[in-house]
Structure formats: C-alpha cells, structure tokens
Amino acid sequence: MSPERVESQTDYHNPRTVFELKRLLKKFGIPLEEWGNKAEFTKKPEDLLEEIERGESILCSQEEEGLKRYVKKVAVDIVYSNDGKLLRLYQIYSEKKGRIRRRGISEANKKTFDGLMGKLLPEEDPDIAAERELEEEILKAVKDVSPPNLTEKERSQLTRPSPKIDERISNGFPGLLTEYTIYRFIFLLPDRFFRPEGYKTVDKNGFVVELVWEPLIKS
C-alpha cells in the first residue's frame, strides 16, 4: 500500500461516517447483506470505518477494477526447536459460544501456514509491527518470565524477507477486492517463552485465540 500505488489510482475515498461508507460500498455493488455475519466471521461496515480512521485500510477506485482496499500486514511464523524437533504455532479462533475458526493453517494442507497476522499502523516499521504482534499474542500470555519483553538478542531471531503482494477478495469484508502487502517474518521462539500446552488470549472482538504447537514436518 505504498503512496505511489495509491496515487496511481483514479480516486481515493475517505468516508467519514458509516452512512457515507455504506453508500460508497453500495455504489460499487459490494454485498453488504453478507457482512456482519458472526457465523461466517464476517465484519461490519463499522469495523472497516475504524480501519480507515486508524489508517490501516485505504480505499481507492479505478474504472477497470472498481473499488479496492489496500492493506499492509505482517505475518510472523513462530517456530521452536524442542529436543531437535521443530514445532510451529497455529491459531484457533473461537467465539464465546464455542464456535471455532482455525486460522494460520489449512485444513486441506497442514503445511500451509500464515502465522500471526496483524495490520501495520500508519508509518509503522514492519519490524516494530512484528514485535507488537508477538507481544500481543505470545508475551502477554506468559506471565512468569523476566524480563517480560524481548531482549535485543532475542529480537535478532526475527528475520524478514522481501514483502509480497497478494490480491484477493477479503474474507472479513465479502465482495471487497483487497490488495495485501505482506511482510512475512520467521521467529525462533526463545526457551523462556515456550509453553508446550500453547497460549490463550482474547482479542478485541471477544474471540478466544488459542495458539497450539504442531510438528513442522509430520512423519
């Protein structure tokens, strides 16, 4: 979602209210009736407006493509060496009522992994965003370590390759074409943060987030 990519678009949209946003989405034929469905884990227009206000999402339109959302994200693939065997974390999301959504690992191919995912804040450095995801999802779930945050040496275990562009229809906002710039990191978890049973937190939407270890290579 670099500035030059945004500036090349025909029009840039910055709705100020939910009403303005809904009007814009309807103009481009976005199926709002599919939004806000908890059973399908889709989000509401209010959620998109919050992302726009925080600078996490940018909406642009072009005659050939229609409306498109631009998002920058970090993905942190967390691995741990346990007695010579590599383990990898995957996520399980569940509502308070018990419905479960697995993220980070494909049911069809368990070697497909997205890692911890998070959006970049405006002007945020990807390395800082990756550390923030680690702190929010892992470090805050581990209470009995000192120091509680990553040391400089531990931060050096966070490696980042070149970003990749992924364009597809958003799962959270059905019908909305989204271009993701994804900075994918690999992080070798330090021993002091390893918990064999995994980790559990609650996100801002009230979903229980469980992170569970799985062998990197199955025999």
Short mmCIF file of N, CA and C in Angstrom, two decimals, residues 58-137:
data_model
loop_
_atom_site.label_atom_id
_atom_site.label_comp_id
_atom_site.label_asym_id
_atom_site.label_seq_id
_atom_site.Cartn_x
_atom_site.Cartn_y
_atom_site.Cartn_z
N ILE A 58 -6.95 1.60 3.19
CA ILE A 58 -7.15 2.70 2.26
C ILE A 58 -8.06 2.20 1.14
N LEU A 59 -9.07 2.99 0.79
CA LEU A 59 -9.99 2.64 -0.29
C LEU A 59 -9.72 3.50 -1.51
N CYS A 60 -9.54 2.86 -2.65
CA CYS A 60 -9.35 3.56 -3.92
C CYS A 60 -10.23 2.91 -4.98
N SER A 61 -10.53 3.66 -6.03
CA SER A 61 -11.31 3.10 -7.12
C SER A 61 -10.67 3.43 -8.45
N GLN A 62 -10.83 2.51 -9.38
CA GLN A 62 -10.34 2.66 -10.73
C GLN A 62 -11.39 2.09 -11.66
N GLU A 63 -11.59 2.74 -12.78
CA GLU A 63 -12.69 2.35 -13.66
C GLU A 63 -12.63 0.88 -14.04
N GLU A 64 -11.42 0.36 -14.30
CA GLU A 64 -11.30 -1.03 -14.75
C GLU A 64 -11.51 -2.03 -13.62
N GLU A 65 -11.16 -1.66 -12.39
CA GLU A 65 -11.18 -2.62 -11.29
C GLU A 65 -12.28 -2.36 -10.27
N GLY A 66 -12.87 -1.19 -10.28
CA GLY A 66 -13.85 -0.85 -9.26
C GLY A 66 -13.18 -0.46 -7.96
N LEU A 67 -13.84 -0.74 -6.86
CA LEU A 67 -13.33 -0.35 -5.55
C LEU A 67 -12.31 -1.37 -5.05
N LYS A 68 -11.22 -0.87 -4.50
CA LYS A 68 -10.19 -1.76 -3.97
C LYS A 68 -9.69 -1.23 -2.62
N ARG A 69 -9.45 -2.15 -1.74
CA ARG A 69 -8.91 -1.83 -0.40
C ARG A 69 -7.43 -2.19 -0.38
N TYR A 70 -6.62 -1.31 0.21
CA TYR A 70 -5.18 -1.56 0.33
C TYR A 70 -4.83 -1.71 1.80
N VAL A 71 -4.10 -2.78 2.10
CA VAL A 71 -3.73 -3.07 3.48
C VAL A 71 -2.28 -3.55 3.53
N LYS A 72 -1.55 -3.09 4.54
CA LYS A 72 -0.22 -3.63 4.83
C LYS A 72 -0.32 -4.52 6.06
N LYS A 73 0.29 -5.70 5.97
CA LYS A 73 0.21 -6.63 7.08
C LYS A 73 1.58 -7.25 7.37
N VAL A 74 1.73 -7.72 8.60
CA VAL A 74 2.87 -8.55 8.95
C VAL A 74 2.36 -9.95 9.26
N ALA A 75 3.13 -10.94 8.92
CA ALA A 75 2.83 -12.33 9.27
C ALA A 75 4.06 -12.91 9.95
N VAL A 76 3.90 -13.40 11.16
CA VAL A 76 5.03 -13.93 11.92
C VAL A 76 4.86 -15.44 12.07
N ASP A 77 5.74 -16.17 11.45
CA ASP A 77 5.75 -17.64 11.54
C ASP A 77 6.64 -18.00 12.72
N ILE A 78 6.05 -18.55 13.79
CA ILE A 78 6.77 -18.83 15.03
C ILE A 78 7.14 -20.31 15.09
N VAL A 79 8.42 -20.57 15.25
CA VAL A 79 8.90 -21.95 15.35
C VAL A 79 9.70 -22.12 16.63
N TYR A 80 9.81 -23.37 17.07
CA TYR A 80 10.57 -23.68 18.29
C TYR A 80 11.24 -25.02 18.11
N SER A 81 12.50 -25.10 18.55
CA SER A 81 13.25 -26.34 18.47
C SER A 81 13.13 -27.08 19.80
N ASN A 82 12.41 -28.20 19.79
CA ASN A 82 12.13 -28.97 21.00
C ASN A 82 12.78 -30.35 20.89
N ASP A 83 13.91 -30.52 21.59
CA ASP A 83 14.65 -31.79 21.53
C ASP A 83 14.97 -32.20 20.10
N GLY A 84 15.40 -31.22 19.32
CA GLY A 84 15.79 -31.49 17.95
C GLY A 84 14.66 -31.53 16.95
N LYS A 85 13.41 -31.41 17.42
CA LYS A 85 12.26 -31.41 16.53
C LYS A 85 11.69 -30.00 16.43
N LEU A 86 11.42 -29.56 15.21
CA LEU A 86 10.88 -28.22 15.02
C LEU A 86 9.36 -28.23 15.17
N LEU A 87 8.87 -27.30 15.98
CA LEU A 87 7.44 -27.11 16.15
C LEU A 87 7.05 -25.76 15.58
N ARG A 88 5.78 -25.63 15.20
CA ARG A 88 5.27 -24.39 14.63
C ARG A 88 3.91 -24.09 15.25
N LEU A 89 3.65 -22.81 15.48
CA LEU A 89 2.38 -22.40 16.07
C LEU A 89 1.31 -22.22 15.01
N TYR A 90 0.09 -22.62 15.32
CA TYR A 90 -1.06 -22.23 14.51
C TYR A 90 -2.15 -21.73 15.45
N GLN A 91 -3.12 -21.02 14.89
CA GLN A 91 -4.16 -20.35 15.69
C GLN A 91 -5.49 -21.07 15.59
N ILE A 92 -6.22 -21.05 16.70
CA ILE A 92 -7.61 -21.47 16.72
C ILE A 92 -8.41 -20.31 17.29
N TYR A 93 -9.37 -19.80 16.51
CA TYR A 93 -10.26 -18.74 16.98
C TYR A 93 -11.58 -19.38 17.38
N SER A 94 -12.13 -18.97 18.53
CA SER A 94 -13.46 -19.47 18.90
C SER A 94 -14.26 -18.36 19.56
N GLU A 95 -15.55 -18.30 19.22
CA GLU A 95 -16.44 -17.35 19.87
C GLU A 95 -16.72 -17.81 21.29
N LYS A 96 -17.24 -16.90 22.10
CA LYS A 96 -17.58 -17.25 23.46
C LYS A 96 -18.61 -18.38 23.50
N LYS A 97 -19.44 -18.48 22.44
CA LYS A 97 -20.46 -19.53 22.39
C LYS A 97 -19.89 -20.88 21.97
N GLY A 98 -18.61 -20.89 21.61
CA GLY A 98 -17.98 -22.17 21.34
C GLY A 98 -17.66 -22.47 19.89
N ARG A 99 -18.15 -21.63 18.96
CA ARG A 99 -17.84 -21.90 17.55
C ARG A 99 -16.35 -21.68 17.31
N ILE A 100 -15.76 -22.51 16.49
CA ILE A 100 -14.32 -22.47 16.29
C ILE A 100 -13.97 -22.09 14.86
N ARG A 101 -12.99 -21.22 14.73
CA ARG A 101 -12.43 -20.92 13.41
C ARG A 101 -10.93 -21.11 13.49
N ARG A 102 -10.40 -21.99 12.66
CA ARG A 102 -8.96 -22.21 12.62
C ARG A 102 -8.34 -21.22 11.65
N ARG A 103 -7.25 -20.60 12.07
CA ARG A 103 -6.52 -19.69 11.19
C ARG A 103 -5.05 -20.05 11.24
N GLY A 104 -4.36 -19.72 10.15
CA GLY A 104 -2.93 -19.91 10.14
C GLY A 104 -2.49 -21.26 9.61
N ILE A 105 -3.45 -22.20 9.49
CA ILE A 105 -3.09 -23.50 8.95
C ILE A 105 -4.27 -24.05 8.16
N SER A 106 -4.01 -24.54 6.98
CA SER A 106 -5.07 -25.03 6.11
C SER A 106 -5.53 -26.42 6.53
N GLU A 107 -6.85 -26.63 6.54
CA GLU A 107 -7.38 -27.96 6.86
C GLU A 107 -6.99 -28.96 5.77
N ALA A 108 -6.94 -28.48 4.53
CA ALA A 108 -6.63 -29.38 3.41
C ALA A 108 -5.14 -29.71 3.35
N ASN A 109 -4.31 -28.75 3.73
CA ASN A 109 -2.87 -28.96 3.67
C ASN A 109 -2.24 -28.33 4.90
N LYS A 110 -1.94 -29.13 5.88
CA LYS A 110 -1.48 -28.60 7.16
C LYS A 110 -0.07 -28.01 7.10
N LYS A 111 0.56 -28.06 5.94
CA LYS A 111 1.85 -27.41 5.79
C LYS A 111 1.69 -25.96 5.34
N THR A 112 0.47 -25.56 5.04
CA THR A 112 0.20 -24.17 4.65
C THR A 112 -0.01 -23.35 5.91
N PHE A 113 0.82 -22.34 6.12
CA PHE A 113 0.79 -21.60 7.39
C PHE A 113 0.93 -20.11 7.12
N ASP A 114 0.07 -19.31 7.75
CA ASP A 114 0.13 -17.86 7.58
C ASP A 114 0.78 -17.17 8.77
N GLY A 115 0.86 -17.83 9.91
CA GLY A 115 1.48 -17.22 11.08
C GLY A 115 0.58 -16.22 11.76
N LEU A 116 1.12 -15.53 12.75
CA LEU A 116 0.39 -14.45 13.40
C LEU A 116 0.24 -13.32 12.40
N MET A 117 -0.98 -12.82 12.24
CA MET A 117 -1.24 -11.78 11.26
C MET A 117 -1.68 -10.51 11.96
N GLY A 118 -1.19 -9.37 11.49
CA GLY A 118 -1.60 -8.09 12.03
C GLY A 118 -1.40 -6.98 11.02
N LYS A 119 -2.24 -5.95 11.09
CA LYS A 119 -2.12 -4.83 10.17
C LYS A 119 -1.10 -3.82 10.68
N LEU A 120 -0.41 -3.18 9.75
CA LEU A 120 0.51 -2.12 10.11
C LEU A 120 -0.26 -0.84 10.39
N LEU A 121 0.17 -0.11 11.39
CA LEU A 121 -0.36 1.21 11.66
C LEU A 121 0.29 2.20 10.70
N PRO A 122 -0.29 3.40 10.53
CA PRO A 122 0.29 4.38 9.60
C PRO A 122 1.75 4.67 9.92
N GLU A 123 2.60 4.59 8.92
CA GLU A 123 4.03 4.88 9.03
C GLU A 123 4.77 3.92 9.96
N GLU A 124 4.16 2.82 10.35
CA GLU A 124 4.81 1.88 11.26
C GLU A 124 5.83 1.02 10.52
N ASP A 125 6.98 0.83 11.13
CA ASP A 125 8.00 -0.04 10.56
C ASP A 125 7.56 -1.50 10.71
N PRO A 126 7.71 -2.31 9.66
CA PRO A 126 7.27 -3.70 9.75
C PRO A 126 7.91 -4.47 10.90
N ASP A 127 9.18 -4.19 11.19
CA ASP A 127 9.84 -4.88 12.30
C ASP A 127 9.16 -4.57 13.63
N ILE A 128 8.77 -3.31 13.82
CA ILE A 128 8.08 -2.91 15.04
C ILE A 128 6.71 -3.58 15.11
N ALA A 129 6.02 -3.65 13.96
CA ALA A 129 4.71 -4.28 13.93
C ALA A 129 4.80 -5.77 14.26
N ALA A 130 5.85 -6.43 13.76
CA ALA A 130 6.04 -7.85 14.06
C ALA A 130 6.28 -8.07 15.55
N GLU A 131 7.09 -7.21 16.15
CA GLU A 131 7.33 -7.31 17.60
C GLU A 131 6.04 -7.07 18.36
N ARG A 132 5.23 -6.14 17.88
CA ARG A 132 3.95 -5.85 18.55
C ARG A 132 3.03 -7.08 18.51
N GLU A 133 2.98 -7.76 17.36
CA GLU A 133 2.16 -8.97 17.27
C GLU A 133 2.63 -10.04 18.25
N LEU A 134 3.94 -10.18 18.35
CA LEU A 134 4.49 -11.16 19.29
C LEU A 134 4.10 -10.82 20.73
N GLU A 135 4.20 -9.53 21.06
CA GLU A 135 3.87 -9.11 22.42
C GLU A 135 2.40 -9.32 22.73
N GLU A 136 1.53 -8.99 21.76
CA GLU A 136 0.09 -9.09 22.00
C GLU A 136 -0.39 -10.54 22.06
N GLU A 137 0.21 -11.41 21.25
CA GLU A 137 -0.30 -12.78 21.14
C GLU A 137 0.45 -13.79 22.00
#
